[in-house]
Amino acid sequence: MMNKKGLLSMQDNPRNRLNLLFLANVWLSACLLGMASLATADSMPVDQLRLETGAQAKVIDTGGRTWVVMVHGWSGVLDEVGDLYARQASQLADRGISSIRMQIQGEGDALRQGKPMDSTFASRVADSLAGYRWVRQHQPEAVIGLLGFSYGGPTVMRLTTLPEVNAVSMVLWSSAVNPLDILRGDARASGIKAALKNGVGTWNAWMPIEVTRRHVLGMLGEPILSEFGGYTGALLTLRGSEDYLPQADRAILEASNASIGTSIVIQGADHIFNVVAPDQTLAGQQYAIRVLDATTDWFAGTLNLPD
């Protein structure tokens, strides 16, 4: 277990049983793979389809039983910032793990069309559930893991409370626990107030962000952690020490009933693991590579369970 002053720190969780031998094997593999060159996004054939909710999705099917359902963050797109999800899907496929990643409707897709974001937390869950259902229909015997980035974190946590969802492993990147944390900050306050008052509000970020009243109200009152105690699978959280969201990983682990659980804090990394610079050009990839490798190894170790 590394000291918190080191590059990576692992927080203990007394309520979860940590399989230390398993974690040692995971991180030995991560160290060996971390020096590999940057993975080529979508190096395997990618199928594009439309789900029952109308959401678009990309699928890489390796032909095996293990799958990961990938839910992107707030205002994002299905390949994610810096193509992180496309790259993650490719790395998973290299280990024989299939994946589906959905475009949450009314978020990054809307912004790219010059439209306001109009999604709600409920619509996020519906689009994500549609991706899960597609996997179950396509491969009824699938062993499924969930990956959520930022606002995708509470989205996949909510999925685990649904009776039809059976996920045995989960990885959370920079996860929110209160969806409203996404909207906090002085830069966003005027836009949020305008949306509540006038129906639509705008503020400038990496691009102009326009949201509707429905979007803002749709992020209220979601008791994410209080309902997460029913999750009993494996759980890994990854977060940068410079994340603008609260460092809530210990609270996430303690709220769960995970069979194997740990959190990793990457010292110096920001919310998006510094994958792009402030001018939106690709930046250094050292943090992103660690996150991708750790996620791949976690799913490889927790989804490929004995029959």
Coordinates of C-alpha atoms in Angstrom, one line a residue:
M1 CA 0.0 0.0 0.0
M2 CA 1.6 3.3 -1.1
N3 CA 1.9 6.3 1.1
K4 CA -0.5 9.2 0.3
K5 CA 2.5 11.4 -0.3
G6 CA 3.4 9.2 -3.3
L7 CA 2.3 9.5 -6.9
L8 CA -0.6 7.2 -6.2
S9 CA -2.4 6.7 -2.9
M10 CA -4.9 4.0 -2.0
Q11 CA -7.4 4.8 0.7
D12 CA -8.4 2.1 3.2
N13 CA -12.1 1.3 3.6
P14 CA -12.9 -0.6 6.8
R15 CA -16.4 -1.6 5.6
N16 CA -15.0 -3.4 2.5
R17 CA -12.9 -6.5 2.3
L18 CA -9.8 -5.8 0.3
N19 CA -8.2 -8.8 -1.4
L20 CA -4.7 -7.5 -1.2
L21 CA -3.2 -10.3 -3.3
F22 CA -5.7 -9.4 -6.0
L23 CA -4.8 -5.7 -5.8
A24 CA -1.1 -6.5 -5.9
N25 CA -1.6 -8.5 -9.1
V26 CA -3.7 -5.7 -10.6
W27 CA -1.0 -3.1 -9.9
L28 CA 1.9 -5.3 -11.0
S29 CA 0.1 -5.6 -14.4
A30 CA -0.6 -1.9 -14.5
C31 CA 3.0 -1.1 -13.9
L32 CA 4.1 -3.4 -16.7
L33 CA 1.5 -2.0 -19.1
G34 CA 2.0 1.6 -18.1
M35 CA 5.1 1.9 -20.3
A36 CA 3.3 0.8 -23.4
S37 CA 2.6 3.2 -26.1
L38 CA -0.7 5.1 -26.3
A39 CA -3.4 2.7 -27.4
T40 CA -5.0 3.4 -30.8
A41 CA -8.6 4.3 -30.3
D42 CA -11.1 1.8 -31.7
S43 CA -8.4 -0.4 -33.3
M44 CA -11.0 -3.2 -33.6
P45 CA -14.2 -3.1 -35.6
V46 CA -16.8 -0.8 -34.1
D47 CA -20.5 -1.3 -34.7
Q48 CA -22.8 1.7 -34.4
L49 CA -26.4 1.3 -33.5
R50 CA -29.5 3.0 -32.0
L51 CA -30.9 1.9 -28.7
E52 CA -34.5 1.6 -27.7
T53 CA -34.5 5.1 -26.2
G54 CA -33.2 6.5 -29.5
A55 CA -29.7 7.0 -28.1
Q56 CA -26.8 6.2 -30.4
A57 CA -24.2 3.7 -29.2
K58 CA -20.9 2.2 -30.3
V59 CA -20.1 -1.5 -29.6
I60 CA -17.0 -3.5 -29.8
D61 CA -17.9 -7.2 -29.6
T62 CA -15.0 -9.5 -29.0
G63 CA -17.3 -12.6 -29.0
G64 CA -16.7 -13.3 -25.3
R65 CA -19.0 -13.2 -22.3
T66 CA -17.4 -10.2 -20.5
W67 CA -18.8 -6.8 -21.2
V68 CA -18.4 -3.2 -19.9
V69 CA -21.2 -0.6 -20.2
M70 CA -19.5 2.8 -20.4
V71 CA -21.4 6.0 -19.4
H72 CA -19.9 9.4 -20.2
G73 CA -19.8 12.5 -18.1
W74 CA -21.9 15.7 -18.0
S75 CA -22.0 17.5 -21.3
G76 CA -19.9 14.8 -22.9
V77 CA -19.9 12.6 -25.9
L78 CA -19.7 8.8 -26.1
D79 CA -16.0 8.8 -27.0
E80 CA -15.3 11.2 -24.1
V81 CA -12.7 14.0 -23.8
G82 CA -9.4 13.1 -25.4
D83 CA -11.1 10.0 -26.9
L84 CA -10.6 8.4 -23.4
Y85 CA -13.6 6.1 -23.8
A86 CA -12.6 5.1 -27.4
R87 CA -9.2 4.3 -26.1
Q88 CA -10.5 2.4 -23.1
A89 CA -12.8 0.3 -25.3
S90 CA -9.9 -0.6 -27.5
Q91 CA -7.7 -1.6 -24.5
L92 CA -10.6 -3.7 -23.1
A93 CA -11.0 -5.4 -26.4
D94 CA -7.3 -6.3 -26.4
R95 CA -8.0 -8.3 -23.2
G96 CA -11.1 -10.0 -24.7
I97 CA -13.6 -7.7 -23.0
S98 CA -16.5 -6.3 -25.1
S99 CA -18.0 -2.9 -24.5
I100 CA -20.9 -0.6 -25.3
R101 CA -20.8 3.2 -24.9
M102 CA -23.9 5.3 -25.3
Q103 CA -24.4 8.9 -26.3
I104 CA -26.6 10.4 -23.5
Q105 CA -29.2 12.4 -25.4
G106 CA -29.5 16.1 -24.8
E107 CA -25.9 16.6 -23.7
G108 CA -22.7 16.9 -25.8
D109 CA -24.7 15.9 -28.9
A110 CA -27.0 18.9 -28.4
L111 CA -24.2 21.3 -27.7
R112 CA -22.4 20.3 -31.0
Q113 CA -25.7 21.1 -32.8
G114 CA -25.9 24.5 -31.2
K115 CA -28.8 23.4 -28.9
P116 CA -29.2 23.7 -25.1
M117 CA -28.6 20.7 -22.9
D118 CA -32.0 19.3 -22.0
S119 CA -31.2 15.9 -20.4
T120 CA -32.2 15.0 -16.8
F121 CA -30.7 12.5 -14.4
A122 CA -33.7 10.2 -15.2
S123 CA -33.1 10.4 -18.9
R124 CA -29.4 9.6 -18.3
V125 CA -30.4 6.5 -16.4
A126 CA -32.8 5.6 -19.2
D127 CA -30.2 5.8 -22.0
S128 CA -27.7 3.9 -19.9
L129 CA -30.2 1.2 -19.0
A130 CA -31.0 0.9 -22.7
G131 CA -27.3 0.1 -23.3
Y132 CA -27.3 -2.5 -20.5
R133 CA -30.5 -4.1 -21.9
W134 CA -28.9 -4.3 -25.4
V135 CA -26.0 -6.2 -24.0
R136 CA -28.3 -8.6 -22.1
Q137 CA -30.4 -9.2 -25.2
H138 CA -27.3 -9.7 -27.4
Q139 CA -25.5 -11.9 -24.9
P140 CA -27.9 -13.3 -22.2
E141 CA -25.0 -14.9 -20.3
A142 CA -22.9 -11.8 -20.2
V143 CA -20.8 -10.9 -17.2
I144 CA -21.2 -7.1 -17.0
G145 CA -19.2 -4.3 -15.5
L146 CA -20.0 -0.6 -15.3
L147 CA -17.8 2.4 -16.0
G148 CA -18.9 5.9 -15.1
F149 CA -16.9 9.1 -15.6
S150 CA -17.9 12.2 -13.6
Y151 CA -21.7 12.5 -13.8
G152 CA -21.6 9.0 -15.3
G153 CA -20.6 7.9 -11.8
P154 CA -23.9 8.5 -10.1
T155 CA -25.6 7.3 -13.3
V156 CA -24.1 3.8 -13.0
M157 CA -24.6 3.8 -9.3
R158 CA -28.3 4.3 -9.8
L159 CA -28.3 1.5 -12.4
T160 CA -27.3 -0.9 -9.7
T161 CA -30.4 -0.2 -7.8
L162 CA -32.7 -1.4 -10.6
P163 CA -33.9 -5.0 -10.2
E164 CA -33.0 -6.0 -13.8
V165 CA -29.4 -4.9 -13.5
N166 CA -26.8 -7.4 -12.4
A167 CA -23.3 -5.9 -12.5
V168 CA -20.3 -7.7 -10.8
S169 CA -17.7 -4.9 -11.2
M170 CA -17.6 -1.1 -11.4
V171 CA -15.0 1.6 -12.0
L172 CA -15.7 5.2 -11.3
W173 CA -13.6 8.0 -12.7
S174 CA -13.7 11.4 -11.0
S175 CA -17.2 10.6 -9.8
A176 CA -19.7 13.0 -8.5
V177 CA -22.0 11.9 -5.7
N178 CA -24.4 14.8 -5.8
P179 CA -25.3 15.7 -9.4
L180 CA -25.6 19.3 -8.4
D181 CA -21.9 19.4 -7.6
I182 CA -21.4 19.5 -11.4
L183 CA -23.2 22.9 -11.6
R184 CA -21.5 24.6 -8.7
G185 CA -19.1 27.5 -9.2
D186 CA -19.2 31.2 -9.7
A187 CA -18.7 30.9 -13.5
R188 CA -21.8 28.9 -13.9
A189 CA -24.1 30.7 -11.4
S190 CA -25.4 33.4 -13.8
G191 CA -26.2 30.8 -16.4
I192 CA -28.0 28.6 -13.9
K193 CA -30.0 31.5 -12.6
A194 CA -31.0 32.5 -16.1
A195 CA -32.1 29.0 -16.9
L196 CA -34.3 28.8 -13.8
K197 CA -35.8 32.3 -14.5
N198 CA -36.1 32.4 -18.3
G199 CA -36.0 28.7 -19.3
V200 CA -32.5 28.8 -20.9
G201 CA -29.2 30.0 -19.5
T202 CA -25.6 30.2 -20.9
W203 CA -22.1 30.5 -19.6
N204 CA -18.7 30.2 -21.2
A205 CA -16.4 27.2 -20.4
W206 CA -14.3 25.3 -22.9
M207 CA -17.2 26.2 -25.2
P208 CA -20.5 28.1 -24.7
I209 CA -22.6 25.9 -22.4
E210 CA -26.4 26.4 -22.7
V211 CA -28.8 24.6 -20.4
T212 CA -32.6 24.5 -20.0
R213 CA -34.6 24.8 -16.8
R214 CA -35.6 21.2 -17.3
H215 CA -31.9 20.2 -17.2
V216 CA -31.1 22.0 -14.0
L217 CA -34.2 20.8 -12.2
G218 CA -33.6 17.3 -13.4
M219 CA -30.4 17.2 -11.4
L220 CA -32.1 18.0 -8.0
G221 CA -32.7 15.7 -5.1
E222 CA -31.0 12.4 -6.1
P223 CA -30.0 10.4 -3.0
I224 CA -27.2 8.5 -4.7
L225 CA -25.1 7.3 -1.8
S226 CA -28.0 6.5 0.5
E227 CA -29.3 3.9 -2.0
F228 CA -25.9 2.4 -3.0
G229 CA -25.7 -0.1 -0.1
G230 CA -27.2 -2.8 -2.3
Y231 CA -24.1 -3.0 -4.6
T232 CA -22.0 -6.0 -3.7
G233 CA -19.7 -6.3 -6.6
A234 CA -16.1 -5.1 -7.0
L235 CA -15.5 -1.4 -6.9
L236 CA -12.6 0.8 -7.9
T237 CA -12.6 4.6 -7.9
L238 CA -10.0 6.7 -9.6
R239 CA -9.6 10.5 -9.1
G240 CA -7.0 13.2 -9.5
S241 CA -5.9 15.1 -6.4
E242 CA -6.7 18.3 -8.3
D243 CA -10.3 17.3 -9.2
Y244 CA -12.7 20.2 -8.8
L245 CA -15.3 17.9 -7.5
P246 CA -15.2 16.8 -3.9
Q247 CA -12.8 14.0 -2.9
A248 CA -15.8 11.7 -2.2
D249 CA -14.2 8.3 -2.9
R250 CA -14.1 7.1 0.7
A251 CA -17.8 8.0 1.1
I252 CA -18.6 6.1 -2.1
L253 CA -16.8 3.0 -0.8
E254 CA -18.3 3.2 2.6
A255 CA -21.8 3.6 1.2
S256 CA -21.5 0.4 -0.9
N257 CA -21.3 -3.2 0.3
A258 CA -18.6 -4.0 -2.3
S259 CA -16.9 -7.3 -2.0
I260 CA -13.6 -5.8 -3.1
G261 CA -13.2 -2.0 -3.0
T262 CA -10.4 0.5 -3.2
S263 CA -9.8 4.1 -4.3
I264 CA -6.8 5.5 -6.0
V265 CA -5.8 9.2 -6.0
I266 CA -3.5 10.3 -8.7
Q267 CA -1.4 13.1 -7.3
G268 CA -1.3 16.2 -9.6
A269 CA -4.1 15.0 -12.0
D270 CA -7.2 17.1 -12.5
H271 CA -10.9 16.1 -13.2
I272 CA -10.1 14.9 -16.7
F273 CA -6.7 13.5 -15.8
N274 CA -5.0 16.4 -17.7
V275 CA -5.8 14.7 -21.0
V276 CA -6.3 18.0 -22.8
A277 CA -4.8 21.4 -22.1
P278 CA -6.9 24.5 -21.4
D279 CA -6.9 25.4 -25.1
Q280 CA -8.5 21.9 -25.8
T281 CA -5.4 20.5 -27.5
L282 CA -4.1 17.1 -26.4
A283 CA -1.8 17.4 -23.5
G284 CA 0.6 15.0 -21.7
Q285 CA -1.0 11.5 -21.4
Q286 CA 0.9 10.1 -18.4
Y287 CA -2.1 10.3 -16.1
A288 CA -4.6 9.1 -18.7
I289 CA -2.5 6.1 -19.5
R290 CA -2.4 5.1 -15.8
V291 CA -6.2 5.5 -15.6
L292 CA -6.8 3.4 -18.7
D293 CA -4.4 0.7 -17.7
A294 CA -5.7 0.5 -14.1
T295 CA -9.3 0.3 -15.4
T296 CA -8.4 -2.4 -17.9
D297 CA -6.6 -4.5 -15.3
W298 CA -9.4 -4.1 -12.8
F299 CA -12.1 -5.3 -15.2
A300 CA -9.8 -8.1 -16.5
G301 CA -9.4 -9.3 -12.9
T302 CA -13.0 -9.0 -11.8
L303 CA -15.0 -9.9 -14.8
N304 CA -13.1 -13.0 -15.9
L305 CA -14.3 -15.0 -12.9
P306 CA -14.3 -18.8 -12.7
D307 CA -17.5 -20.5 -14.1

